[in-house]
C-alpha cells in the first residue's frame, strides 16, 4: 500500500493517541467524582470511555491498552450491576487501571516501572528533550510539547544535554546546533550509541542556514533538520511521524506448522498480543516465506509429513550470515533430552513441548525477540568492518564519478584517510594492534557515515569514501570532526598498554576539472600527501618554537590532536589545541 | 462494493473507513449512530453494513432489526463489529440474523479480507 496510506494511518494514530490521553484525563475526573452521590452516572461514562479504548487500542497498535480497558469495562459493568458505591480500594484500583493504560499508550519503556508505584510520570516514552540556549525558544517549544501531550526536559548546553540523555533516552530531541559549549551535533552520536538510542527522534534545529550542517546532521544520524524561525507545524508533524514509525511496526513472526489446529492456536495467541504473524503450512515454501517476510523470530515445528525436518530448516536459516541472531524456537510434540540436543545442534534457541500454554509461548517469544534486538543493537553499534575491497571501491568510484559528471553535480568530495605512523605502531605495539587501529578507523567511519554507503579500503591501506551534497570546504569540516573523534579513541597494544593514534585526510572536491575517477583519486591522494607533509613540519615547528606555521588556503584542517591527553569534545567552533598546548 | 460503516467511536469509524477504502478498494460511507445508519441505508441501500454492537440510544441489534424490517434493506448483509469476541456472544449475534461477526480490535491491513471472507459465505 502507498506511503500516503501509511501517513494517513500515522496521522489517525496520532489523533487516536491525543484523544486517548484526553479520555484518560476525563476518566481520572470521573473516578474523582465516584465518591459522590452520582457514582452510577460516573461509572457509566467511565465504561463508555473504556469501551472506546478497548475497541480502538489494538486497532491502532496498542494491544495492551485493549486488554486493560476490556477488563476495566467488565469491572465497570460488574460495579454497576452491584449498585454499590465504590470504596477506597475500588477507587485506587480505578486509578491504577488508568495509570496502566497511560503507561501502555506511552510505550514499553514506561512498562518497566509499571508497578504499584506511580513512577510512570517520570519514566515516559513520550518525552521530549529540548536542547537550546535561547530561553524564548525553550519556553515556546515547551508550551507546544505540553499541549501535544509530551513531557518536557530541557538543557541549555551540550554538557547538560549529555547528562540528560545518559540518564534516560527521550522519545524525541529538539537539538540546537549552536550551543554555548560547542556544536550540538556530537550529541546525535552520543544518543545513537546509547541502548535504545536508535529509536529516539532527533530533530536538529539550526539558526544558521548552513548547508554543511544540514548534510552533516543527516549524515550523523539525525531524523530531520529545521531552520529558525521554526515552522512548528512541520516540526511536530515530523516528530510524531518518526516516533510513530519507530513504534508502529510490530515484531514479525514466521510460524511453520503443518497441523492446521496448532497453526491457528499459535496465530491466535501471538496476534492477540500484537505480533505480526505469517503462517507457513508447507515446509517447501519455507525459504520463500523467510526471505520475503524477514521475520524477527521463527517458530518451527520439528516433524513434517515429508522428509524435511524442522532441524533442517533451522540449519538452512543459520547458513545465512544475516540470520545469525534470528531467534529460532522449536515447537515439538516431543520434548525429551534428545530432542533438546537436536534442537540446539540445529542452531535453535529454545524448544517448547506441545501442548504449550499461551503464557509460556508469549513469554518465550517476547524474551527471545528482546534478546536478539539487544544483540543486534550491540552489533550495529560496533559493526564488523564492512569496507569495500580496493577493487570494489574502484568500480564504485568510477560509477559515482560518471553519475556526478553526467548530472553536472559539483557538490561532492572524495575523502581519503590514513592512520599516521602505522609502521611505527606495528613496530612498537605489534601488528595485531596495528590491525585493531585500522579496524577502529573502519568502525568509526562506518558509524559516523551511516547514511553513506561505499566506504572502501585502498591498496595502501587507506580508507576512502565519497560524500555527496558537500563541497570540498564543507568536507574539510567533517574531516576535522572525524579526526578529533578518532584521536579520542584509546587503543591497546600487545601488553594491554594503551595508546592513541591519529589520522590524516586528503580531500578533493568534485568539479568540472575532474574527468574520471583516477584523476579524482589522484587529487585526493596529493592532498593527503600535502596534509602529511604539513603536519610533519607542523609537529617539528611545534617542538622547536611552540608556534604553528600558517596554512595555505585549502590545505588540511588543524586537527592534530594526536597528543591530546584524553577524550575531548571537538567542534568546528573551537579549534582543538595544538601539540604545543 | 459499497459498505456502510456504523460506529459511534470516531477512532474506529475513521480507521475502518480508511482500511476498507484504501486497503480494500471499497466504496465507504460511515455514520455515527443507529438512526443515521437506517436513514442512510434506506436512502441508498449499500452492499453490506459493518455494524457496531454497543452504541448509545439505538444499539447494533436494534439497528439490525430496523433494517431487516424494511423491504428496501431486508436483504442487505450485516456484519457486526464487536469487542466481545466470546463464542456465546458471537452465536447470539448471528442468531439475530447477521451474516457474521468481526472483532475489535482489528488489523486495518486485514479487515477488508476478513469482511470479504464473511460476505462470501462459509
XYZ file of C-alpha atoms in Angstrom:
703
model
C 0.000 0.000 0.000
C 1.189 3.531 -0.689
C 3.134 5.881 1.534
C 0.259 8.269 1.800
C -1.827 5.468 3.264
C 0.858 4.860 5.876
C 0.987 8.598 6.548
C -2.771 8.782 6.974
C -2.623 5.809 9.293
C 0.056 7.513 11.340
C -1.946 10.704 11.391
C -5.004 8.795 12.649
C -2.868 7.039 15.190
C -1.563 10.346 16.437
C -5.094 11.649 16.767
C -6.157 8.456 18.473
C -3.314 8.973 20.940
C -4.126 12.577 21.729
C -7.825 11.659 22.048
C -6.910 8.754 24.301
C -4.893 10.980 26.615
C -7.824 13.384 26.804
C -10.041 10.427 27.674
C -7.696 9.371 30.433
C -7.873 12.865 31.929
C -11.684 12.735 31.836
C -11.624 9.251 33.300
C -9.494 10.458 36.181
C -12.022 13.206 36.826
C -14.826 10.622 36.745
C -13.030 8.453 39.282
C -12.682 11.559 41.451
C -16.470 12.052 41.262
C -17.241 8.429 42.112
C -17.020 9.252 45.784
C -20.076 11.498 45.276
C -23.790 10.596 45.037
C -23.950 10.242 41.244
C -21.421 7.398 41.154
C -23.559 5.336 38.782
C -23.502 8.081 36.175
C -19.699 8.294 36.572
C -19.351 4.530 36.211
C -21.455 4.540 33.063
C -19.366 7.266 31.487
C -16.202 5.528 32.578
C -17.451 2.326 30.965
C -18.101 4.206 27.741
C -14.517 5.502 27.628
C -13.130 2.067 28.441
C -15.263 0.553 25.693
C -13.838 3.014 23.199
C -10.255 2.348 24.272
C -10.811 -1.430 24.257
C -12.022 -1.386 20.656
C -9.559 1.101 19.264
C -6.391 0.342 21.268
C -5.319 -2.823 19.482
C -6.518 -1.489 16.147
C -4.017 1.344 16.467
C -1.219 -0.924 17.618
C -1.773 -0.900 21.374
C -2.997 -4.420 22.186
C -2.182 -3.947 25.856
C -4.479 -0.924 26.026
C -7.305 -3.047 24.645
C -6.621 -5.776 27.186
C -6.581 -3.457 30.206
C -9.544 -1.404 29.010
C -11.550 -4.510 28.203
C -11.001 -5.897 31.715
C -11.906 -2.457 33.061
C -15.101 -2.418 31.016
C -16.169 -5.694 32.587
C -15.297 -4.415 36.052
C -17.406 -1.368 35.282
C -20.398 -3.479 34.285
C -19.984 -5.585 37.419
C -19.809 -2.481 39.612
C -22.950 -1.077 38.008
C -24.755 -4.380 38.491
C -23.845 -4.479 42.180
C -25.332 -0.987 42.604
C -22.966 -0.326 45.467
C -20.856 2.751 45.772
C -17.139 2.145 45.094
C -14.988 2.235 48.232
C -11.441 3.433 48.758
C -9.980 0.231 47.384
C -12.076 0.303 44.222
C -11.163 3.932 43.609
C -7.465 3.115 43.988
C -7.949 0.207 41.615
C -9.538 2.512 39.006
C -6.655 4.948 39.321
C -4.202 2.111 38.877
C -6.007 0.921 35.733
C -5.913 4.400 34.243
C -2.210 4.651 35.016
C -1.583 1.298 33.357
C -3.423 2.383 30.228
C -1.442 5.593 30.121
C 1.784 3.655 30.508
C 0.752 1.236 27.746
C -0.047 4.160 25.455
C 3.331 5.607 26.160
C 5.197 2.505 25.117
C 7.357 -0.252 26.526
C 9.862 1.960 28.349
C 7.207 3.028 30.777
C 6.028 -0.524 31.354
C 9.170 -1.428 33.291
C 8.147 0.898 36.048
C 4.504 -0.121 35.907
C 4.414 -1.422 39.433
C 2.150 -0.211 42.198
C 4.464 2.772 42.466
C 3.122 5.685 40.493
C 6.510 6.295 38.955
C 5.108 6.412 35.458
C 5.109 10.199 35.410
C 8.877 10.391 35.136
C 9.628 7.353 33.019
C 7.601 8.141 29.955
C 8.412 7.072 26.461
C 6.721 10.168 25.114
C 9.010 12.793 26.483
C 10.964 15.382 24.605
C 14.316 16.896 25.447
C 14.735 20.470 24.241
C 18.384 21.412 23.838
C 18.696 25.119 23.189
C 20.376 28.071 24.879
C 17.693 30.534 23.826
C 15.182 30.710 26.701
C 12.472 32.057 24.415
C 12.728 29.094 22.066
C 12.787 26.720 25.018
C 9.688 28.298 26.532
C 7.886 28.275 23.221
C 8.721 24.670 22.321
C 7.923 23.546 25.878
C 4.444 25.017 25.618
C 3.757 23.282 22.328
C 5.200 19.998 23.596
C 2.998 20.016 26.640
C -0.049 20.843 24.568
C 0.777 17.847 22.379
C 0.970 15.588 25.424
C 4.732 15.295 25.756
C 6.663 15.544 28.977
C 9.456 18.076 28.630
C 13.055 18.176 29.774
C 15.380 20.989 28.802
C 19.117 21.547 28.565
C 20.826 24.819 27.754
C 24.195 23.397 26.754
C 25.827 20.281 25.414
C 27.162 19.046 28.749
C 23.720 19.205 30.367
C 22.112 17.595 27.339
C 24.596 14.746 27.571
C 23.723 14.139 31.184
C 20.010 14.189 30.380
C 20.205 11.642 27.575
C 22.545 9.426 29.551
C 20.090 9.474 32.442
C 17.349 8.362 30.050
C 16.969 8.420 26.288
C 13.941 10.557 25.430
C 11.446 9.726 22.688
C 12.285 12.957 20.904
C 15.034 15.580 20.944
C 14.989 19.098 19.558
C 18.642 19.891 19.167
C 20.056 23.332 18.525
C 23.383 23.251 16.712
C 24.914 26.428 18.112
C 25.303 25.736 21.825
C 27.498 27.744 24.212
C 29.885 24.829 24.690
C 30.093 23.743 21.074
C 28.139 22.209 18.255
C 25.127 20.132 19.211
C 25.803 17.510 16.566
C 28.058 15.254 18.664
C 25.012 14.657 20.856
C 23.437 12.719 17.990
C 26.314 10.293 18.133
C 26.048 10.030 21.910
C 22.336 9.247 21.731
C 22.667 6.707 18.916
C 25.270 4.812 20.913
C 23.064 4.525 23.991
C 20.834 1.477 24.436
C 17.514 2.400 22.844
C 19.095 5.474 21.283
C 18.361 4.290 17.772
C 14.668 4.826 18.252
C 14.861 8.418 19.531
C 13.566 11.029 17.075
C 16.352 13.600 16.801
C 15.356 16.806 15.051
C 18.124 19.319 14.553
C 17.135 22.945 14.849
C 19.523 25.489 13.481
C 19.722 29.235 13.337
C 22.236 29.236 10.562
C 21.151 28.192 7.107
C 24.409 26.399 6.803
C 24.126 23.612 4.297
C 27.137 21.722 5.602
C 25.462 21.494 8.985
C 22.379 20.126 7.364
C 24.261 17.459 5.463
C 26.325 16.610 8.464
C 23.260 16.381 10.672
C 21.681 13.877 8.346
C 24.942 12.008 7.863
C 25.470 11.546 11.554
C 22.006 10.117 12.031
C 19.577 12.957 12.808
C 15.985 12.476 11.665
C 15.293 15.962 10.446
C 16.683 19.447 10.106
C 14.715 22.640 10.700
C 15.699 26.256 10.325
C 14.729 29.051 12.686
C 12.280 30.740 12.577
C 10.620 27.415 13.142
C 7.656 26.049 11.242
C 6.177 24.482 14.360
C 3.547 22.524 12.466
C 6.151 20.868 10.272
C 8.443 20.271 13.236
C 5.822 18.424 15.242
C 4.471 16.519 12.255
C 7.964 15.212 11.732
C 8.364 14.386 15.418
C 5.131 12.412 15.553
C 5.920 10.722 12.284
C 9.331 9.489 13.382
C 8.127 8.380 16.812
C 5.128 6.563 15.380
C 7.050 4.965 12.542
C 9.539 3.546 15.002
C 6.913 2.133 17.313
C 4.298 1.124 14.754
C 5.839 -1.949 13.258
C 5.161 -4.947 15.487
C 7.673 -7.811 15.574
C 7.183 -10.323 12.733
C 6.913 -13.998 13.498
C 7.066 -16.750 10.913
C 5.222 -19.824 12.152
C 5.995 -23.027 10.293
C 3.377 -25.572 11.226
C 1.620 -28.246 9.179
C -1.111 -29.007 11.647
C -3.903 -26.517 10.959
C -5.185 -26.581 14.533
C -1.783 -25.897 16.069
C -1.112 -23.211 13.483
C -4.396 -21.460 14.285
C -3.642 -21.629 18.008
C -0.199 -20.085 17.598
C -1.514 -17.419 15.309
C -4.389 -16.506 17.588
C -2.229 -16.235 20.699
C 0.502 -14.213 19.026
C -1.757 -11.923 17.019
C -3.839 -11.116 20.078
C -0.610 -9.969 21.706
C 0.070 -7.645 18.791
C 2.589 -9.658 16.782
C 2.552 -9.794 13.024
C 2.276 -13.490 12.231
C 2.764 -15.271 8.941
C 1.797 -18.910 8.860
C 3.706 -21.247 6.611
C 1.891 -24.572 6.331
C 4.178 -26.178 3.808
C 7.874 -26.665 4.506
C 8.641 -26.375 0.791
C 7.518 -22.726 0.852
C 9.666 -22.001 3.874
C 12.645 -20.476 2.093
C 10.465 -18.099 0.092
C 8.444 -17.060 3.148
C 11.542 -16.466 5.257
C 13.072 -14.332 2.520
C 10.031 -12.205 1.776
C 8.657 -11.802 5.320
C 12.005 -11.116 7.028
C 10.823 -12.460 10.380
C 12.105 -11.276 13.763
C 11.562 -14.788 15.107
C 10.850 -18.192 13.586
C 8.652 -20.786 15.235
C 9.403 -24.211 13.795
C 7.539 -27.473 14.084
C 10.167 -30.247 14.286
C 8.425 -33.012 12.325
C 6.642 -32.662 8.999
C 4.789 -35.187 6.874
C 7.530 -35.238 4.231
C 11.220 -35.928 4.587
C 12.147 -32.442 5.766
C 12.544 -31.799 9.483
C 12.387 -28.525 11.381
C 16.027 -29.019 12.332
C 16.991 -28.950 8.675
C 15.053 -25.750 8.139
C 16.875 -24.196 11.090
C 20.243 -25.230 9.663
C 19.224 -23.761 6.348
C 18.441 -20.435 8.042
C 21.659 -20.404 10.015
C 23.729 -20.791 6.824
C 22.980 -17.168 6.059
C 25.210 -14.795 7.981
C 22.343 -12.323 8.250
C 20.328 -14.868 10.229
C 22.987 -15.397 12.860
C 20.989 -13.587 15.510
C 17.497 -14.591 14.307
C 15.780 -16.396 17.197
C 14.558 -19.868 16.269
C 12.130 -21.566 18.637
C 11.062 -25.159 18.049
C 7.616 -26.451 18.879
C 7.593 -30.193 19.237
C 5.255 -32.926 20.310
C 8.291 -34.442 21.984
C 10.328 -32.509 24.490
C 12.806 -35.080 25.793
C 16.545 -34.504 26.311
C 17.381 -35.972 22.883
C 15.006 -33.562 21.187
C 16.541 -30.663 23.057
C 20.025 -31.692 21.985
C 18.893 -31.964 18.363
C 17.307 -28.528 18.622
C 20.452 -26.934 19.997
C 22.657 -28.672 17.419
C 20.487 -27.288 14.651
C 21.024 -23.764 15.922
C 17.710 -23.442 17.753
C 17.338 -21.126 20.734
C 14.598 -22.985 22.524
C 12.307 -25.981 22.314
C 8.762 -25.861 23.631
C 6.866 -29.094 24.144
C 3.312 -29.233 22.829
C 0.780 -28.573 24.112
C 2.269 -25.239 25.066
C 0.355 -22.767 27.220
C -0.297 -19.316 25.731
C 1.587 -17.722 28.624
C 4.736 -19.796 28.044
C 4.586 -19.239 24.288
C 4.224 -15.468 24.734
C 6.914 -15.241 27.395
C 9.377 -17.243 25.283
C 8.703 -15.271 22.126
C 8.915 -11.914 23.895
C 12.137 -12.774 25.715
C 13.822 -14.153 22.592
C 12.913 -11.139 20.497
C 14.034 -8.718 23.184
C 17.324 -10.566 23.491
C 18.004 -10.604 19.771
C 17.151 -6.922 19.446
C 19.648 -6.187 22.179
C 22.330 -8.266 20.489
C 21.607 -6.625 17.156
C 21.924 -3.235 18.757
C 25.373 -4.101 20.048
C 26.393 -5.491 16.673
C 25.155 -2.364 14.946
C 26.945 -0.138 17.386
C 30.270 -1.765 16.641
C 29.784 -3.185 13.200
C 32.278 -5.638 11.856
C 34.280 -3.798 9.243
C 32.120 -3.651 6.147
C 34.560 -1.801 3.944
C 34.597 -2.494 0.246
C 37.645 -4.195 -1.179
C 40.003 -1.958 -3.215
C 38.663 -3.405 -6.459
C 35.022 -2.971 -5.467
C 35.684 0.559 -4.281
C 37.438 1.346 -7.553
C 34.453 0.367 -9.648
C 32.045 2.118 -7.254
C 34.093 5.308 -7.519
C 34.147 5.093 -11.305
C 30.352 4.755 -11.382
C 29.866 7.623 -8.920
C 32.205 9.880 -10.903
C 30.335 9.144 -14.103
C 26.974 9.828 -12.444
C 28.158 13.133 -10.945
C 29.679 14.200 -14.236
C 26.517 13.500 -16.171
C 24.267 15.249 -13.656
C 26.696 18.204 -13.566
C 26.827 17.887 -9.798
C 29.678 19.657 -8.131
C 28.724 19.277 -4.516
C 30.681 16.153 -3.745
C 34.062 15.391 -2.296
C 36.342 12.392 -2.188
C 37.892 11.762 1.221
C 40.941 9.591 1.851
C 42.007 8.739 5.402
C 45.255 7.267 6.553
C 46.431 6.278 10.018
C 49.539 8.273 10.919
C 52.666 6.306 11.581
C 51.115 2.892 11.075
C 54.538 1.318 10.563
C 55.687 2.688 13.900
C 52.532 1.449 15.596
C 53.128 -2.037 14.178
C 56.692 -1.946 15.403
C 56.030 -0.639 18.899
C 52.677 -2.228 19.716
C 52.616 -5.245 17.406
C 50.860 -5.978 14.131
C 47.684 -7.124 15.862
C 47.421 -3.701 17.469
C 48.004 -2.050 14.095
C 45.173 -4.109 12.651
C 42.938 -3.079 15.512
C 43.699 0.590 14.862
C 42.709 0.117 11.215
C 39.572 -1.711 12.287
C 38.764 1.133 14.684
C 39.070 3.605 11.824
C 36.779 1.478 9.660
C 34.322 1.176 12.512
C 34.345 4.908 13.290
C 33.762 5.818 9.667
C 31.004 3.224 9.208
C 29.257 4.537 12.283
C 29.687 8.221 11.595
C 28.869 7.956 7.933
C 25.993 5.591 8.488
C 23.986 7.113 5.699
C 26.657 6.842 3.069
C 27.421 3.510 1.563
C 30.582 2.835 -0.307
C 33.343 3.129 2.255
C 36.285 1.315 0.791
C 39.827 0.329 1.526
C 42.584 1.349 -0.875
C 45.614 -0.703 -1.790
C 47.872 1.299 0.502
C 45.603 0.573 3.494
C 43.888 3.977 3.409
C 40.130 4.255 3.771
C 38.233 6.308 1.207
C 34.684 7.386 0.535
C 32.656 9.977 -1.322
C 30.396 12.469 0.441
C 27.717 13.994 -1.725
C 25.945 17.305 -1.242
C 29.060 18.736 0.366
C 31.739 20.773 -1.329
C 35.415 20.464 -0.534
C 35.357 23.156 2.144
C 32.416 21.587 3.960
C 34.049 18.209 3.678
C 37.064 19.601 5.490
C 34.882 20.474 8.473
C 33.655 16.909 8.504
C 37.217 15.647 8.268
C 38.225 17.768 11.258
C 35.452 16.287 13.345
C 36.233 12.720 12.330
C 39.909 13.336 13.095
C 39.017 14.547 16.565
C 36.784 11.567 17.221
C 39.450 9.137 16.095
C 42.106 10.762 18.245
C 39.863 10.306 21.259
C 39.806 6.505 20.835
C 42.126 4.630 23.127
C 43.758 1.558 21.577
C 45.595 -1.179 23.378
C 48.912 -2.732 22.410
C 50.149 -6.275 22.824
C 50.664 -5.985 26.573
C 47.474 -4.068 27.041
C 49.368 -0.802 27.089
C 47.017 1.958 25.992
C 47.947 4.328 23.201
C 46.306 6.767 20.872
C 46.610 7.249 17.163
C 45.773 9.998 14.734
C 44.669 10.153 11.144
C 45.443 12.386 8.230
C 42.995 13.072 5.478
C 43.075 14.156 1.886
C 40.080 15.954 0.414
C 39.293 16.545 -3.232
C 36.148 18.376 -4.183
C 34.343 17.327 -7.326
C 34.196 19.838 -10.152
C 34.277 20.307 -13.891
C 38.001 19.689 -13.877
C 37.510 16.150 -12.624
C 37.136 13.948 -15.691
C 37.486 10.483 -14.278
C 37.840 8.508 -11.084
C 41.591 8.097 -11.455
C 42.110 11.831 -11.670
C 39.838 12.446 -8.695
C 41.629 9.872 -6.603
C 44.997 11.318 -7.585
C 43.852 14.752 -6.395
C 42.737 13.323 -3.055
C 45.991 11.403 -2.665
C 48.013 14.529 -3.455
C 46.050 16.431 -0.845
C 46.707 13.631 1.641
C 50.452 13.820 0.980
C 50.328 17.583 1.373
C 48.493 17.200 4.689
C 51.073 14.753 5.957
C 53.943 16.953 4.867
C 52.394 19.983 6.562
C 51.733 18.052 9.714
C 55.303 16.858 9.879
C 56.616 20.386 9.633
C 53.824 21.486 11.945
C 54.921 18.983 14.562
C 58.588 19.872 14.294
C 57.815 23.572 14.285
C 55.670 22.963 17.356
C 58.517 21.213 19.102
C 61.083 23.821 18.161
C 59.329 27.090 18.672
C 55.853 26.385 20.059
C 54.350 28.114 17.044
C 52.397 26.598 14.196
C 53.129 27.539 10.651
C 50.356 29.192 8.701
C 48.421 27.013 6.381
C 47.815 27.794 2.787
C 44.132 28.159 1.927
C 42.572 24.830 1.104
C 45.220 22.910 2.980
C 44.416 20.383 5.626
C 42.499 21.497 8.697
C 44.074 21.714 12.094
C 43.167 18.555 13.845
C 46.475 17.383 15.111
C 45.102 16.094 18.345
C 47.292 13.019 18.469
C 48.815 14.177 21.699
C 45.712 15.390 23.460
C 45.743 13.936 26.953
C 42.328 12.311 26.846
C 38.965 12.111 25.120
C 37.841 15.541 24.149
C 34.797 17.043 22.569
C 35.852 18.871 19.489
C 33.906 21.179 17.340
C 34.471 23.406 14.409
C 33.756 26.424 16.532
C 36.570 25.812 18.943
C 39.727 24.698 17.210
C 41.497 21.966 19.138
C 44.682 22.811 20.890
C 47.873 22.037 19.044
C 50.720 19.932 20.351
C 52.348 22.930 21.962
C 49.441 23.371 24.390
C -18.730 -2.850 -3.365
C -20.393 -0.198 -1.204
C -20.109 -0.621 2.552
C -21.883 1.345 5.281
C -19.837 1.583 8.494
C -21.759 2.303 11.687
C -19.869 3.051 14.877
C -20.210 5.773 17.483
C -16.461 5.795 18.149
C -14.615 8.231 15.876
C -11.368 6.306 16.291
C -12.913 3.099 14.991
C -15.084 4.622 12.287
C -12.283 6.505 10.607
C -9.743 3.693 10.630
C -12.291 1.117 9.470
C -13.271 3.520 6.744
C -9.641 4.099 5.725
C -8.946 0.382 5.807
C -11.931 -0.655 3.674
C -11.478 2.145 1.169
C -7.698 2.292 0.835
C -6.671 -1.282 1.562
C -9.850 -2.955 0.353
C -10.729 -0.630 -2.515
C -14.354 -0.449 -1.375
C -16.705 2.472 -1.544
C -17.383 3.517 2.028
C -19.994 5.624 3.805
C -19.721 5.995 7.547
C -22.178 7.167 10.165
C -22.003 7.512 13.932
C -25.381 6.226 15.107
C -28.032 3.580 14.507
C -30.549 6.204 13.460
C -28.170 7.704 10.898
C -27.432 4.199 9.627
C -31.103 3.487 8.989
C -31.569 6.815 7.205
C -28.509 6.260 5.044
C -29.344 2.641 4.186
C -32.957 3.481 3.290
C -31.885 6.348 1.039
C -29.178 4.358 -0.666
C -29.028 0.651 0.218
C -25.395 -0.493 0.480
C -23.966 -3.908 -0.458
C -23.074 -4.570 3.153
C -23.287 -2.957 6.594
C -20.476 -3.129 9.155
C -22.360 -2.511 12.388
C -21.048 -1.754 15.866
C -22.921 -3.644 18.604
C -22.682 -1.261 21.548
C -23.969 2.186 20.702
C -25.975 4.600 22.817
C -29.697 5.178 22.070
C -30.125 2.648 19.256
C -27.633 -0.213 19.531
C -26.440 -2.634 16.850
C -29.113 -5.313 17.317
C -31.823 -2.609 17.318
C -30.435 -1.160 14.086
C -30.301 -4.616 12.525
C -33.951 -5.249 13.431
C -34.983 -1.945 11.843
C -33.025 -2.686 8.640
C -34.452 -6.191 8.411
C -37.991 -4.850 8.858
C -37.915 -2.701 5.727
C -38.097 -4.445 2.333
C -35.590 -1.981 0.865
C -32.867 -3.097 3.257
C -34.009 -6.504 4.453
C -31.649 -8.315 2.072
C -28.520 -6.304 2.850
C -25.894 -8.473 4.563
C -24.983 -7.166 8.010
C -21.703 -7.902 9.763
C -21.366 -6.995 13.423
C -18.273 -5.368 14.828
C -17.783 -6.166 18.497
C -15.149 -6.133 21.219
C -16.850 -9.071 22.954
C -15.486 -11.944 20.934
C -16.560 -14.820 23.175
C -18.290 -17.625 21.327
C -21.720 -17.339 23.049
C -21.869 -13.665 22.144
C -20.909 -14.415 18.543
C -23.622 -17.093 18.357
C -26.182 -14.705 19.845
C -25.363 -12.038 17.262
C -25.504 -14.493 14.369
C -28.839 -15.750 15.631
C -30.180 -12.211 15.266
C -29.675 -12.574 11.505
C -26.174 -11.196 10.992
C -24.027 -12.621 8.250
C -21.074 -12.762 10.594
C -19.126 -11.083 13.350
C -15.804 -9.231 13.231
C -13.916 -8.400 16.376
C -12.341 -5.252 17.694
C -9.503 -4.566 17.868
C -8.791 -5.414 14.248
C -5.795 -5.146 11.981
C -6.573 -2.413 9.414
C -4.441 -4.246 6.835
C -6.576 -7.377 7.143
C -10.079 -6.042 7.791
C -11.147 -5.917 4.114
C -10.198 -9.562 3.540
C -11.962 -10.664 6.697
C -15.098 -8.807 5.635
C -14.967 -10.268 2.120
C -14.486 -13.717 3.606
C -17.625 -13.390 5.689
C -19.657 -11.970 2.827
C -18.533 -14.800 0.537
C -20.198 -17.204 2.950
C -18.924 -20.312 4.669
